[in-house]
């Protein structure tokens, strides 16, 4: 179906998703370990919210999520972009750490997010595969689709990256995460 949504719809939807993620992250922290938070935020909010947006607005999921084979030239860009992105990403990380150094307490708290004794077979899907898939559907699927019809490719990429960074809350991580969001 050829239904279209404008930036206002998708930005409002993502603002609501951001509020839900913020509230669940701050209020469920004592009740859930990182596994519970990943399931709630990533599966329920990102994946569920994205699929609900697609359904509510009568969008074609295949179009919104760009489920098609990429042009062969895209693979050249990917293979050249990975090393370049890594080098520039390290530079952005160092610059942001200089401007906004993370206090040792923040780093220590981050290191304690994963409870002791969690098996690797749970960590890999919950901390890398599941967030990767669900965040791609939300940010490079629904959000990108809603913005790209109104903005240039550059502006759309920058907006999606900034929103992606803002969803990671910590001022110590926003710049690096936003940069990663622009690259993706």
mmCIF file of C-alpha atoms in Angstrom, residues 3-173:
data_model
loop_
_atom_site.group_PDB
_atom_site.id
_atom_site.type_symbol
_atom_site.label_atom_id
_atom_site.label_comp_id
_atom_site.label_asym_id
_atom_site.label_seq_id
_atom_site.Cartn_x
_atom_site.Cartn_y
_atom_site.Cartn_z
ATOM 1 C CA UNK A 3 0.421 5.133 2.471
ATOM 2 C CA UNK A 4 2.836 7.870 3.486
ATOM 3 C CA UNK A 5 3.609 9.470 6.792
ATOM 4 C CA UNK A 6 5.276 12.782 7.348
ATOM 5 C CA UNK A 7 8.057 13.709 9.708
ATOM 6 C CA UNK A 8 5.582 15.062 12.258
ATOM 7 C CA UNK A 9 3.985 11.622 12.675
ATOM 8 C CA UNK A 10 7.220 9.714 13.020
ATOM 9 C CA UNK A 11 8.902 12.300 15.271
ATOM 10 C CA UNK A 12 5.889 12.337 17.592
ATOM 11 C CA UNK A 13 5.909 8.539 17.687
ATOM 12 C CA UNK A 14 9.637 8.403 18.456
ATOM 13 C CA UNK A 15 9.275 11.065 21.157
ATOM 14 C CA UNK A 16 6.703 8.814 22.832
ATOM 15 C CA UNK A 17 9.022 5.811 22.418
ATOM 16 C CA UNK A 18 11.892 7.830 23.934
ATOM 17 C CA UNK A 19 9.712 8.735 26.933
ATOM 18 C CA UNK A 20 8.714 5.095 27.438
ATOM 19 C CA UNK A 21 12.345 3.905 27.225
ATOM 20 C CA UNK A 22 13.410 6.640 29.643
ATOM 21 C CA UNK A 23 10.670 5.799 32.132
ATOM 22 C CA UNK A 24 11.244 2.056 31.967
ATOM 23 C CA UNK A 25 15.017 2.473 32.246
ATOM 24 C CA UNK A 26 14.773 4.701 35.299
ATOM 25 C CA UNK A 27 11.856 2.960 37.020
ATOM 26 C CA UNK A 28 12.492 -0.702 36.275
ATOM 27 C CA UNK A 29 16.223 -0.629 36.972
ATOM 28 C CA UNK A 30 15.838 -1.940 40.508
ATOM 29 C CA UNK A 31 13.363 -4.654 39.511
ATOM 30 C CA UNK A 32 15.089 -5.972 36.351
ATOM 31 C CA UNK A 33 18.634 -6.803 35.525
ATOM 32 C CA UNK A 34 19.988 -5.837 32.123
ATOM 33 C CA UNK A 35 18.262 -8.813 30.483
ATOM 34 C CA UNK A 36 14.817 -7.608 31.527
ATOM 35 C CA UNK A 37 15.572 -4.056 30.457
ATOM 36 C CA UNK A 38 16.779 -5.222 27.036
ATOM 37 C CA UNK A 39 13.624 -7.250 26.511
ATOM 38 C CA UNK A 40 11.338 -4.383 27.560
ATOM 39 C CA UNK A 41 13.171 -1.563 25.772
ATOM 40 C CA UNK A 42 14.411 -3.349 22.679
ATOM 41 C CA UNK A 43 11.720 -5.923 21.984
ATOM 42 C CA UNK A 44 8.608 -4.231 23.365
ATOM 43 C CA UNK A 45 9.382 -0.559 22.655
ATOM 44 C CA UNK A 46 11.655 -0.619 19.574
ATOM 45 C CA UNK A 47 10.321 -3.665 17.756
ATOM 46 C CA UNK A 48 6.754 -3.563 19.051
ATOM 47 C CA UNK A 49 6.502 0.209 18.693
ATOM 48 C CA UNK A 50 7.852 0.078 15.140
ATOM 49 C CA UNK A 51 5.503 -2.699 14.055
ATOM 50 C CA UNK A 52 2.578 -0.899 15.701
ATOM 51 C CA UNK A 53 3.495 2.316 13.838
ATOM 52 C CA UNK A 54 3.599 0.452 10.525
ATOM 53 C CA UNK A 55 0.213 -1.146 11.190
ATOM 54 C CA UNK A 56 -1.447 1.972 12.610
ATOM 55 C CA UNK A 57 -0.494 4.041 9.567
ATOM 56 C CA UNK A 58 -1.273 1.292 7.040
ATOM 57 C CA UNK A 59 2.280 1.172 5.709
ATOM 58 C CA UNK A 60 3.813 -1.605 3.661
ATOM 59 C CA UNK A 61 6.428 -3.208 5.935
ATOM 60 C CA UNK A 62 8.563 -4.300 2.984
ATOM 61 C CA UNK A 63 8.813 -0.700 1.767
ATOM 62 C CA UNK A 64 9.303 0.881 5.205
ATOM 63 C CA UNK A 65 12.016 -1.585 6.170
ATOM 64 C CA UNK A 66 13.599 -1.546 2.671
ATOM 65 C CA UNK A 67 13.563 -5.314 2.378
ATOM 66 C CA UNK A 68 15.351 -5.640 -0.919
ATOM 67 C CA UNK A 69 18.778 -6.632 -2.104
ATOM 68 C CA UNK A 70 21.216 -3.731 -2.074
ATOM 69 C CA UNK A 71 22.822 -2.545 -5.290
ATOM 70 C CA UNK A 72 26.234 -4.256 -5.770
ATOM 71 C CA UNK A 73 28.027 -0.905 -5.480
ATOM 72 C CA UNK A 74 26.734 -0.645 -1.913
ATOM 73 C CA UNK A 75 29.041 -3.504 -0.916
ATOM 74 C CA UNK A 76 32.064 -1.507 -2.076
ATOM 75 C CA UNK A 77 30.935 1.389 0.106
ATOM 76 C CA UNK A 78 30.458 -0.974 3.065
ATOM 77 C CA UNK A 79 33.901 -2.538 2.747
ATOM 78 C CA UNK A 80 35.588 0.860 2.356
ATOM 79 C CA UNK A 81 33.418 2.486 5.000
ATOM 80 C CA UNK A 82 34.099 -0.014 7.777
ATOM 81 C CA UNK A 83 37.796 0.846 8.277
ATOM 82 C CA UNK A 84 37.167 4.565 7.697
ATOM 83 C CA UNK A 85 34.262 4.529 10.142
ATOM 84 C CA UNK A 86 36.352 2.715 12.740
ATOM 85 C CA UNK A 87 39.192 5.226 12.535
ATOM 86 C CA UNK A 88 36.919 8.283 12.626
ATOM 87 C CA UNK A 89 34.763 6.689 15.330
ATOM 88 C CA UNK A 90 37.818 6.255 17.562
ATOM 89 C CA UNK A 91 38.633 9.919 16.962
ATOM 90 C CA UNK A 92 35.110 10.995 17.925
ATOM 91 C CA UNK A 93 35.248 8.783 21.020
ATOM 92 C CA UNK A 94 38.527 10.376 22.139
ATOM 93 C CA UNK A 95 37.276 13.893 21.425
ATOM 94 C CA UNK A 96 34.027 13.320 23.305
ATOM 95 C CA UNK A 97 35.934 11.818 26.244
ATOM 96 C CA UNK A 98 38.083 14.942 26.318
ATOM 97 C CA UNK A 99 35.058 17.249 26.294
ATOM 98 C CA UNK A 100 32.795 15.093 28.495
ATOM 99 C CA UNK A 101 34.946 12.705 30.528
ATOM 100 C CA UNK A 102 32.949 9.984 32.198
ATOM 101 C CA UNK A 103 33.407 9.959 35.975
ATOM 102 C CA UNK A 104 34.866 6.712 37.350
ATOM 103 C CA UNK A 105 31.562 5.989 39.139
ATOM 104 C CA UNK A 106 29.720 5.971 35.801
ATOM 105 C CA UNK A 107 32.240 3.578 34.272
ATOM 106 C CA UNK A 108 32.071 1.322 37.323
ATOM 107 C CA UNK A 109 28.250 1.288 37.251
ATOM 108 C CA UNK A 110 28.340 0.454 33.529
ATOM 109 C CA UNK A 111 30.636 -2.479 34.285
ATOM 110 C CA UNK A 112 28.150 -3.821 36.827
ATOM 111 C CA UNK A 113 25.148 -3.867 34.459
ATOM 112 C CA UNK A 114 25.626 -7.516 33.593
ATOM 113 C CA UNK A 115 25.022 -9.692 36.640
ATOM 114 C CA UNK A 116 27.659 -12.265 37.504
ATOM 115 C CA UNK A 117 27.057 -15.739 36.184
ATOM 116 C CA UNK A 118 25.027 -14.802 33.091
ATOM 117 C CA UNK A 119 25.859 -17.424 30.454
ATOM 118 C CA UNK A 120 27.361 -16.285 27.157
ATOM 119 C CA UNK A 121 24.502 -17.909 25.225
ATOM 120 C CA UNK A 122 22.197 -15.311 26.831
ATOM 121 C CA UNK A 123 24.567 -12.360 26.542
ATOM 122 C CA UNK A 124 25.254 -12.651 22.808
ATOM 123 C CA UNK A 125 21.633 -12.574 21.616
ATOM 124 C CA UNK A 126 20.450 -10.136 24.296
ATOM 125 C CA UNK A 127 23.310 -7.641 24.075
ATOM 126 C CA UNK A 128 24.293 -7.748 20.409
ATOM 127 C CA UNK A 129 21.943 -9.559 18.025
ATOM 128 C CA UNK A 130 18.546 -8.545 19.439
ATOM 129 C CA UNK A 131 19.373 -4.833 19.894
ATOM 130 C CA UNK A 132 21.024 -4.729 16.469
ATOM 131 C CA UNK A 133 18.001 -6.129 14.667
ATOM 132 C CA UNK A 134 15.356 -4.229 16.644
ATOM 133 C CA UNK A 135 17.233 -0.896 16.511
ATOM 134 C CA UNK A 136 17.684 -1.259 12.739
ATOM 135 C CA UNK A 137 13.955 -1.834 12.313
ATOM 136 C CA UNK A 138 13.147 1.206 14.455
ATOM 137 C CA UNK A 139 15.779 3.737 13.395
ATOM 138 C CA UNK A 140 16.947 2.739 9.911
ATOM 139 C CA UNK A 141 13.479 1.432 9.098
ATOM 140 C CA UNK A 142 10.564 3.407 10.504
ATOM 141 C CA UNK A 143 12.346 6.654 11.440
ATOM 142 C CA UNK A 144 14.375 6.807 8.225
ATOM 143 C CA UNK A 145 11.275 6.063 6.140
ATOM 144 C CA UNK A 146 9.286 8.815 7.844
ATOM 145 C CA UNK A 147 12.008 11.450 7.386
ATOM 146 C CA UNK A 148 13.506 10.677 3.982
ATOM 147 C CA UNK A 149 10.513 11.894 2.000
ATOM 148 C CA UNK A 150 10.866 15.413 3.447
ATOM 149 C CA UNK A 151 14.615 15.913 3.806
ATOM 150 C CA UNK A 152 17.772 15.387 1.773
ATOM 151 C CA UNK A 153 19.776 12.205 2.307
ATOM 152 C CA UNK A 154 22.406 14.073 4.324
ATOM 153 C CA UNK A 155 19.901 15.800 6.617
ATOM 154 C CA UNK A 156 17.935 12.566 7.051
ATOM 155 C CA UNK A 157 21.093 10.628 7.984
ATOM 156 C CA UNK A 158 22.103 13.310 10.482
ATOM 157 C CA UNK A 159 18.627 13.440 12.051
ATOM 158 C CA UNK A 160 18.395 9.651 12.377
ATOM 159 C CA UNK A 161 21.879 9.584 13.933
ATOM 160 C CA UNK A 162 21.066 12.303 16.451
ATOM 161 C CA UNK A 163 17.809 10.612 17.460
ATOM 162 C CA UNK A 164 19.667 7.296 17.783
ATOM 163 C CA UNK A 165 22.223 8.982 20.037
ATOM 164 C CA UNK A 166 19.539 10.613 22.181
ATOM 165 C CA UNK A 167 17.951 7.209 22.818
ATOM 166 C CA UNK A 168 21.155 6.168 24.590
ATOM 167 C CA UNK A 169 20.636 8.922 27.233
ATOM 168 C CA UNK A 170 24.144 9.222 28.683
ATOM 169 C CA UNK A 171 25.883 12.476 27.744
ATOM 170 C CA UNK A 172 29.094 10.415 27.741
ATOM 171 C CA UNK A 173 27.770 8.200 24.916
#
